[in-house]
Amino acid sequence: DGGITQSPKYLFRKEGQNVTLSCEQNLNHDAMYWYRQDPGQGLRLIYYSQIVNDFQKGDIAEGYSVSREKKESFPLTVTSAQKNPTAFYLCASSAAGGSSYEQYFGPGTRLTVT
Amino acid sequence: DQQVKQNSPSLSVQEGRISILNCDYTNSMFDYFLWYKKYPAEGPTFLISISSIKDKNEDGRFTVFLNKSAKHLSLHIVPSQPGDSAVYFCAASAGAQKLVFGQGTRLTINP
């Protein structure tokens, strides 16, 4: 079945440690995205990539880094510079171009930093 | 600056009645609008979308209406069912495939 996988589902880290969240898709989509969701708030865009080896900052990129070495993979690193890292992180992908802007989402990773 | 706003954090509707979720936007460059449904601890799933060249799109029990002059869209669910209880997000795009999301409305369908 085609889809997006994120692992792990739950992640716990100590403050000051970097942590990398995995996102893999087998939908053959060119574009991939990382969002963060906090209680009572919508999804806020962290980074996005429309093609391999290229990515752009979203609205809240500070304290995060990404790489896009393969079409299928778009890992997100939450660095120790991110002031409030505890959140629910969602990865999405979409087909570049065309008339549909629909994004497909993974199941999410809940990160707790103490 | 919140470009997409869902002013009702929650909505409670009786099973079988119509649910109406509202969304307002400020950016006149938005040309495509989507609604997503989200259950707790899961990723959002796409429900329905509408292009700015239309004012209505229907898919089964779900209908989205777009009023460009008022910069307002709404999602109608009829009849509402218990499985519709979830958080609903509206999203908008200005052609670059980046989506801007509203804060979400928690819909509860009561038996």
PDB file of C-alpha atoms in Angstrom:
ATOM      1  CA  ASP A   1       0.000   0.000   0.000  1.00  0.00           C
ATOM      2  CA  GLY A   2       1.239   3.502  -0.798  1.00  0.00           C
ATOM      3  CA  GLY A   3       1.565   5.943   2.021  1.00  0.00           C
ATOM      4  CA  ILE A   4       3.708   7.910   4.412  1.00  0.00           C
ATOM      5  CA  THR A   5       5.390   6.405   7.442  1.00  0.00           C
ATOM      6  CA  GLN A   6       6.745   8.300  10.402  1.00  0.00           C
ATOM      7  CA  SER A   7       8.735   6.735  13.151  1.00  0.00           C
ATOM      8  CA  PRO A   8       8.677   6.469  16.023  1.00  0.00           C
ATOM      9  CA  LYS A   9       5.109   7.255  17.111  1.00  0.00           C
ATOM     10  CA  TYR A  10       6.313   8.585  20.477  1.00  0.00           C
ATOM     11  CA  LEU A  11       9.754   9.976  21.250  1.00  0.00           C
ATOM     12  CA  PHE A  12      11.206  11.187  24.516  1.00  0.00           C
ATOM     13  CA  ARG A  13      14.406  13.202  24.818  1.00  0.00           C
ATOM     14  CA  LYS A  14      16.294  15.156  27.408  1.00  0.00           C
ATOM     15  CA  GLU A  15      16.690  18.879  26.952  1.00  0.00           C
ATOM     16  CA  GLY A  16      19.877  19.781  25.095  1.00  0.00           C
ATOM     17  CA  GLN A  17      19.874  16.706  22.847  1.00  0.00           C
ATOM     18  CA  ASN A  18      19.306  16.778  19.116  1.00  0.00           C
ATOM     19  CA  VAL A  19      16.729  14.316  17.816  1.00  0.00           C
ATOM     20  CA  THR A  20      15.884  13.207  14.284  1.00  0.00           C
ATOM     21  CA  LEU A  21      12.362  12.313  13.180  1.00  0.00           C
ATOM     22  CA  SER A  22      11.973   9.960  10.252  1.00  0.00           C
ATOM     23  CA  CYS A  23       9.583  10.417   7.312  1.00  0.00           C
ATOM     24  CA  GLU A  24       9.397   8.042   4.353  1.00  0.00           C
ATOM     25  CA  GLN A  25       6.914   7.982   1.465  1.00  0.00           C
ATOM     26  CA  ASN A  26       6.339   5.518  -1.367  1.00  0.00           C
ATOM     27  CA  LEU A  27       3.793   7.636  -3.254  1.00  0.00           C
ATOM     28  CA  ASN A  28       6.417   8.830  -5.748  1.00  0.00           C
ATOM     29  CA  HIS A  29       5.662  12.397  -4.683  1.00  0.00           C
ATOM     30  CA  ASP A  30       8.170  15.114  -5.443  1.00  0.00           C
ATOM     31  CA  ALA A  31       7.194  17.494  -2.635  1.00  0.00           C
ATOM     32  CA  MET A  32       7.480  16.801   1.095  1.00  0.00           C
ATOM     33  CA  TYR A  33       6.651  18.916   4.129  1.00  0.00           C
ATOM     34  CA  TRP A  34       7.121  19.063   7.889  1.00  0.00           C
ATOM     35  CA  TYR A  35       4.522  20.627  10.158  1.00  0.00           C
ATOM     36  CA  ARG A  36       4.198  21.048  13.850  1.00  0.00           C
ATOM     37  CA  GLN A  37       0.912  21.021  15.750  1.00  0.00           C
ATOM     38  CA  ASP A  38       0.488  22.457  19.232  1.00  0.00           C
ATOM     39  CA  PRO A  39      -2.693  22.206  21.352  1.00  0.00           C
ATOM     40  CA  GLY A  40      -5.411  24.549  20.084  1.00  0.00           C
ATOM     41  CA  GLN A  41      -3.357  25.603  17.095  1.00  0.00           C
ATOM     42  CA  GLY A  42      -3.340  24.743  13.461  1.00  0.00           C
ATOM     43  CA  LEU A  43      -0.525  23.122  11.565  1.00  0.00           C
ATOM     44  CA  ARG A  44       2.502  25.352  11.160  1.00  0.00           C
ATOM     45  CA  LEU A  45       4.983  24.737   8.357  1.00  0.00           C
ATOM     46  CA  ILE A  46       8.563  24.080   9.444  1.00  0.00           C
ATOM     47  CA  TYR A  47      10.352  23.125   6.196  1.00  0.00           C
ATOM     48  CA  TYR A  48       9.365  21.915   2.769  1.00  0.00           C
ATOM     49  CA  SER A  49      11.123  20.393  -0.205  1.00  0.00           C
ATOM     50  CA  GLN A  50       9.820  20.367  -3.758  1.00  0.00           C
ATOM     51  CA  ILE A  51      12.665  18.364  -5.244  1.00  0.00           C
ATOM     52  CA  VAL A  52      15.583  16.213  -4.129  1.00  0.00           C
ATOM     53  CA  ASN A  53      18.572  18.128  -2.753  1.00  0.00           C
ATOM     54  CA  ASP A  54      16.524  21.293  -2.334  1.00  0.00           C
ATOM     55  CA  PHE A  55      14.427  22.590   0.559  1.00  0.00           C
ATOM     56  CA  GLN A  56      13.018  25.869   1.857  1.00  0.00           C
ATOM     57  CA  LYS A  57      12.257  27.264   5.279  1.00  0.00           C
ATOM     58  CA  GLY A  58       8.654  27.460   6.326  1.00  0.00           C
ATOM     59  CA  ASP A  59       7.142  29.795   8.883  1.00  0.00           C
ATOM     60  CA  ILE A  60       8.866  28.371  11.982  1.00  0.00           C
ATOM     61  CA  ALA A  61      12.203  26.923  10.793  1.00  0.00           C
ATOM     62  CA  GLU A  62      14.354  28.219  13.661  1.00  0.00           C
ATOM     63  CA  GLY A  63      15.857  25.365  15.674  1.00  0.00           C
ATOM     64  CA  TYR A  64      15.160  22.752  13.000  1.00  0.00           C
ATOM     65  CA  SER A  65      17.131  21.277  10.107  1.00  0.00           C
ATOM     66  CA  VAL A  66      16.251  18.921   7.255  1.00  0.00           C
ATOM     67  CA  SER A  67      17.859  17.018   4.398  1.00  0.00           C
ATOM     68  CA  ARG A  68      16.441  15.612   1.168  1.00  0.00           C
ATOM     69  CA  GLU A  69      18.997  13.219  -0.256  1.00  0.00           C
ATOM     70  CA  LYS A  70      16.399  10.798  -1.601  1.00  0.00           C
ATOM     71  CA  LYS A  71      12.971  11.383  -3.102  1.00  0.00           C
ATOM     72  CA  GLU A  72      11.393   9.006  -0.582  1.00  0.00           C
ATOM     73  CA  SER A  73      12.927  10.427   2.581  1.00  0.00           C
ATOM     74  CA  PHE A  74      12.747  13.794   4.366  1.00  0.00           C
ATOM     75  CA  PRO A  75      14.135  13.542   7.916  1.00  0.00           C
ATOM     76  CA  LEU A  76      13.692  16.402  10.378  1.00  0.00           C
ATOM     77  CA  THR A  77      16.240  17.164  13.102  1.00  0.00           C
ATOM     78  CA  VAL A  78      15.031  19.045  16.146  1.00  0.00           C
ATOM     79  CA  THR A  79      18.102  20.737  17.531  1.00  0.00           C
ATOM     80  CA  SER A  80      18.835  21.932  21.046  1.00  0.00           C
ATOM     81  CA  ALA A  81      18.327  25.471  19.735  1.00  0.00           C
ATOM     82  CA  GLN A  82      14.576  24.892  19.400  1.00  0.00           C
ATOM     83  CA  LYS A  83      13.113  26.592  22.466  1.00  0.00           C
ATOM     84  CA  ASN A  84       9.843  24.647  22.697  1.00  0.00           C
ATOM     85  CA  PRO A  85      10.398  21.306  20.977  1.00  0.00           C
ATOM     86  CA  THR A  86       7.615  19.355  22.675  1.00  0.00           C
ATOM     87  CA  ALA A  87       4.874  19.013  20.043  1.00  0.00           C
ATOM     88  CA  PHE A  88       3.162  16.707  17.570  1.00  0.00           C
ATOM     89  CA  TYR A  89       5.140  16.586  14.312  1.00  0.00           C
ATOM     90  CA  LEU A  90       3.510  15.750  11.000  1.00  0.00           C
ATOM     91  CA  CYS A  91       5.123  14.917   7.698  1.00  0.00           C
ATOM     92  CA  ALA A  92       3.246  15.262   4.406  1.00  0.00           C
ATOM     93  CA  SER A  93       3.851  14.830   0.713  1.00  0.00           C
ATOM     94  CA  SER A  94       2.220  15.955  -2.500  1.00  0.00           C
ATOM     95  CA  ALA A  95       2.637  15.565  -6.237  1.00  0.00           C
ATOM     96  CA  ALA A  96       4.430  18.622  -7.603  1.00  0.00           C
ATOM     97  CA  GLY A  97       2.666  20.539 -10.337  1.00  0.00           C
ATOM     98  CA  GLY A  98      -0.802  19.773 -11.597  1.00  0.00           C
ATOM     99  CA  SER A  99      -4.010  21.326 -10.342  1.00  0.00           C
ATOM    100  CA  SER A 100      -4.359  19.420  -7.093  1.00  0.00           C
ATOM    101  CA  TYR A 101      -2.712  20.801  -4.010  1.00  0.00           C
ATOM    102  CA  GLU A 102      -3.777  17.914  -1.834  1.00  0.00           C
ATOM    103  CA  GLN A 103      -1.190  16.858   0.706  1.00  0.00           C
ATOM    104  CA  TYR A 104      -1.100  13.383   2.199  1.00  0.00           C
ATOM    105  CA  PHE A 105      -0.094  13.144   5.836  1.00  0.00           C
ATOM    106  CA  GLY A 106       1.725  10.547   7.884  1.00  0.00           C
ATOM    107  CA  PRO A 107       0.487   9.398  11.312  1.00  0.00           C
ATOM    108  CA  GLY A 108       2.726  11.849  13.188  1.00  0.00           C
ATOM    109  CA  THR A 109       5.385  11.668  15.895  1.00  0.00           C
ATOM    110  CA  ARG A 110       4.740  13.041  19.352  1.00  0.00           C
ATOM    111  CA  LEU A 111       7.998  14.413  20.735  1.00  0.00           C
ATOM    112  CA  THR A 112       8.345  15.125  24.438  1.00  0.00           C
ATOM    113  CA  VAL A 113      11.451  16.910  25.685  1.00  0.00           C
ATOM    114  CA  THR A 114      12.027  17.161  29.435  1.00  0.00           C
TER     115      THR A 114
ATOM    116  CA  ASP B   1      -0.664  37.304  11.058  1.00  0.00           C
ATOM    117  CA  GLN B   2      -3.297  34.596  10.850  1.00  0.00           C
ATOM    118  CA  GLN B   3      -4.212  34.386   7.162  1.00  0.00           C
ATOM    119  CA  VAL B   4      -6.701  31.563   7.665  1.00  0.00           C
ATOM    120  CA  LYS B   5      -9.022  31.688  10.649  1.00  0.00           C
ATOM    121  CA  GLN B   6     -11.494  29.265  12.109  1.00  0.00           C
ATOM    122  CA  ASN B   7     -13.189  31.322  14.775  1.00  0.00           C
ATOM    123  CA  SER B   8     -15.140  28.505  16.392  1.00  0.00           C
ATOM    124  CA  PRO B   9     -12.839  26.224  18.419  1.00  0.00           C
ATOM    125  CA  SER B  10     -15.662  23.746  18.928  1.00  0.00           C
ATOM    126  CA  LEU B  11     -19.100  22.811  17.612  1.00  0.00           C
ATOM    127  CA  SER B  12     -21.642  20.350  18.934  1.00  0.00           C
ATOM    128  CA  VAL B  13     -24.361  18.927  16.655  1.00  0.00           C
ATOM    129  CA  GLN B  14     -27.027  16.297  17.065  1.00  0.00           C
ATOM    130  CA  GLU B  15     -26.713  13.149  14.996  1.00  0.00           C
ATOM    131  CA  GLY B  16     -28.665  13.412  11.750  1.00  0.00           C
ATOM    132  CA  ARG B  17     -28.630  17.214  11.678  1.00  0.00           C
ATOM    133  CA  ILE B  18     -26.435  19.467   9.545  1.00  0.00           C
ATOM    134  CA  SER B  19     -22.963  20.491  10.708  1.00  0.00           C
ATOM    135  CA  ILE B  20     -21.626  23.776   9.352  1.00  0.00           C
ATOM    136  CA  LEU B  21     -17.975  24.618   9.867  1.00  0.00           C
ATOM    137  CA  ASN B  22     -16.727  28.060   8.902  1.00  0.00           C
ATOM    138  CA  CYS B  23     -13.412  29.476   7.760  1.00  0.00           C
ATOM    139  CA  ASP B  24     -12.324  33.014   6.881  1.00  0.00           C
ATOM    140  CA  TYR B  25      -9.217  34.115   5.044  1.00  0.00           C
ATOM    141  CA  THR B  26      -7.468  37.408   4.414  1.00  0.00           C
ATOM    142  CA  ASN B  27      -5.123  36.728   1.488  1.00  0.00           C
ATOM    143  CA  SER B  28      -6.888  37.476  -1.798  1.00  0.00           C
ATOM    144  CA  MET B  29      -4.164  35.523  -3.641  1.00  0.00           C
ATOM    145  CA  PHE B  30      -5.434  32.202  -2.281  1.00  0.00           C
ATOM    146  CA  ASP B  31      -6.797  30.205  -5.213  1.00  0.00           C
ATOM    147  CA  TYR B  32      -7.384  26.761  -3.757  1.00  0.00           C
ATOM    148  CA  PHE B  33      -9.019  25.684  -0.520  1.00  0.00           C
ATOM    149  CA  LEU B  34      -9.117  22.341   1.238  1.00  0.00           C
ATOM    150  CA  TRP B  35     -10.743  20.750   4.267  1.00  0.00           C
ATOM    151  CA  TYR B  36      -9.009  18.101   6.342  1.00  0.00           C
ATOM    152  CA  LYS B  37     -10.334  15.885   9.117  1.00  0.00           C
ATOM    153  CA  LYS B  38      -8.134  14.824  12.007  1.00  0.00           C
ATOM    154  CA  TYR B  39      -8.581  12.270  14.766  1.00  0.00           C
ATOM    155  CA  PRO B  40      -6.439  12.482  17.934  1.00  0.00           C
ATOM    156  CA  ALA B  41      -2.846  11.249  17.554  1.00  0.00           C
ATOM    157  CA  GLU B  42      -3.301  10.716  13.805  1.00  0.00           C
ATOM    158  CA  GLY B  43      -2.379  12.657  10.703  1.00  0.00           C
ATOM    159  CA  PRO B  44      -5.052  14.742   8.950  1.00  0.00           C
ATOM    160  CA  THR B  45      -6.920  13.141   6.072  1.00  0.00           C
ATOM    161  CA  PHE B  46      -8.124  15.064   3.050  1.00  0.00           C
ATOM    162  CA  LEU B  47     -11.889  15.569   2.815  1.00  0.00           C
ATOM    163  CA  ILE B  48     -12.807  17.925   0.020  1.00  0.00           C
ATOM    164  CA  SER B  49     -11.409  20.884  -1.871  1.00  0.00           C
ATOM    165  CA  ILE B  50     -12.540  23.769  -4.036  1.00  0.00           C
ATOM    166  CA  SER B  51     -10.881  25.973  -6.604  1.00  0.00           C
ATOM    167  CA  SER B  52     -11.445  29.720  -6.525  1.00  0.00           C
ATOM    168  CA  ILE B  53     -13.164  29.523  -9.912  1.00  0.00           C
ATOM    169  CA  LYS B  54     -16.049  27.634  -8.300  1.00  0.00           C
ATOM    170  CA  ASP B  55     -18.440  28.526  -5.510  1.00  0.00           C
ATOM    171  CA  LYS B  56     -19.556  25.028  -4.554  1.00  0.00           C
ATOM    172  CA  ASN B  57     -18.191  21.498  -4.569  1.00  0.00           C
ATOM    173  CA  GLU B  58     -20.058  18.447  -3.363  1.00  0.00           C
ATOM    174  CA  ASP B  59     -18.902  14.951  -2.432  1.00  0.00           C
ATOM    175  CA  GLY B  60     -21.488  12.718  -0.843  1.00  0.00           C
ATOM    176  CA  ARG B  61     -22.457  14.127   2.557  1.00  0.00           C
ATOM    177  CA  PHE B  62     -19.828  16.880   2.318  1.00  0.00           C
ATOM    178  CA  THR B  63     -20.286  20.192   0.517  1.00  0.00           C
ATOM    179  CA  VAL B  64     -17.898  23.120   0.523  1.00  0.00           C
ATOM    180  CA  PHE B  65     -19.093  26.627  -0.313  1.00  0.00           C
ATOM    181  CA  LEU B  66     -16.794  29.486  -1.268  1.00  0.00           C
ATOM    182  CA  ASN B  67     -17.749  33.160  -1.080  1.00  0.00           C
ATOM    183  CA  LYS B  68     -14.813  35.019  -2.587  1.00  0.00           C
ATOM    184  CA  SER B  69     -16.205  38.498  -2.008  1.00  0.00           C
ATOM    185  CA  ALA B  70     -16.544  37.749   1.705  1.00  0.00           C
ATOM    186  CA  LYS B  71     -13.330  35.699   1.795  1.00  0.00           C
ATOM    187  CA  HIS B  72     -15.294  32.968   3.512  1.00  0.00           C
ATOM    188  CA  LEU B  73     -15.714  29.257   3.044  1.00  0.00           C
ATOM    189  CA  SER B  74     -17.819  26.724   4.829  1.00  0.00           C
ATOM    190  CA  LEU B  75     -18.075  22.962   5.061  1.00  0.00           C
ATOM    191  CA  HIS B  76     -21.525  21.406   5.353  1.00  0.00           C
ATOM    192  CA  ILE B  77     -21.949  17.839   6.555  1.00  0.00           C
ATOM    193  CA  VAL B  78     -25.397  16.370   6.214  1.00  0.00           C
ATOM    194  CA  PRO B  79     -26.562  14.204   7.789  1.00  0.00           C
ATOM    195  CA  SER B  80     -24.004  14.279  10.600  1.00  0.00           C
ATOM    196  CA  GLN B  81     -22.867  10.912  11.923  1.00  0.00           C
ATOM    197  CA  PRO B  82     -20.994   9.928  15.111  1.00  0.00           C
ATOM    198  CA  GLY B  83     -17.900   9.054  13.060  1.00  0.00           C
ATOM    199  CA  ASP B  84     -17.751  12.682  11.948  1.00  0.00           C
ATOM    200  CA  SER B  85     -16.600  13.689  15.429  1.00  0.00           C
ATOM    201  CA  ALA B  86     -13.066  14.988  14.858  1.00  0.00           C
ATOM    202  CA  VAL B  87     -11.093  18.200  14.435  1.00  0.00           C
ATOM    203  CA  TYR B  88     -11.597  19.868  11.057  1.00  0.00           C
ATOM    204  CA  PHE B  89      -8.968  22.114   9.509  1.00  0.00           C
ATOM    205  CA  CYS B  90      -9.445  24.387   6.558  1.00  0.00           C
ATOM    206  CA  ALA B  91      -6.383  25.189   4.472  1.00  0.00           C
ATOM    207  CA  ALA B  92      -5.625  27.556   1.620  1.00  0.00           C
ATOM    208  CA  SER B  93      -2.969  27.844  -1.045  1.00  0.00           C
ATOM    209  CA  ALA B  94      -1.744  30.709  -3.216  1.00  0.00           C
ATOM    210  CA  GLY B  95      -0.460  28.532  -6.016  1.00  0.00           C
ATOM    211  CA  ALA B  96       2.916  27.555  -4.602  1.00  0.00           C
ATOM    212  CA  GLN B  97       1.606  24.319  -3.118  1.00  0.00           C
ATOM    213  CA  LYS B  98       2.322  25.602   0.361  1.00  0.00           C
ATOM    214  CA  LEU B  99      -0.789  25.251   2.465  1.00  0.00           C
ATOM    215  CA  VAL B 100      -1.787  27.678   5.212  1.00  0.00           C
ATOM    216  CA  PHE B 101      -3.956  26.045   7.863  1.00  0.00           C
ATOM    217  CA  GLY B 102      -6.575  27.414  10.207  1.00  0.00           C
ATOM    218  CA  GLN B 103      -6.557  26.600  13.914  1.00  0.00           C
ATOM    219  CA  GLY B 104      -9.132  23.852  13.599  1.00  0.00           C
ATOM    220  CA  THR B 105     -12.692  23.303  14.873  1.00  0.00           C
ATOM    221  CA  ARG B 106     -13.513  20.338  17.094  1.00  0.00           C
ATOM    222  CA  LEU B 107     -16.813  18.840  15.933  1.00  0.00           C
ATOM    223  CA  THR B 108     -18.742  16.618  18.324  1.00  0.00           C
ATOM    224  CA  ILE B 109     -21.753  14.689  17.069  1.00  0.00           C
ATOM    225  CA  ASN B 110     -24.156  13.803  19.871  1.00  0.00           C
ATOM    226  CA  PRO B 111     -26.424  10.739  19.630  1.00  0.00           C
TER     227      PRO B 111
END
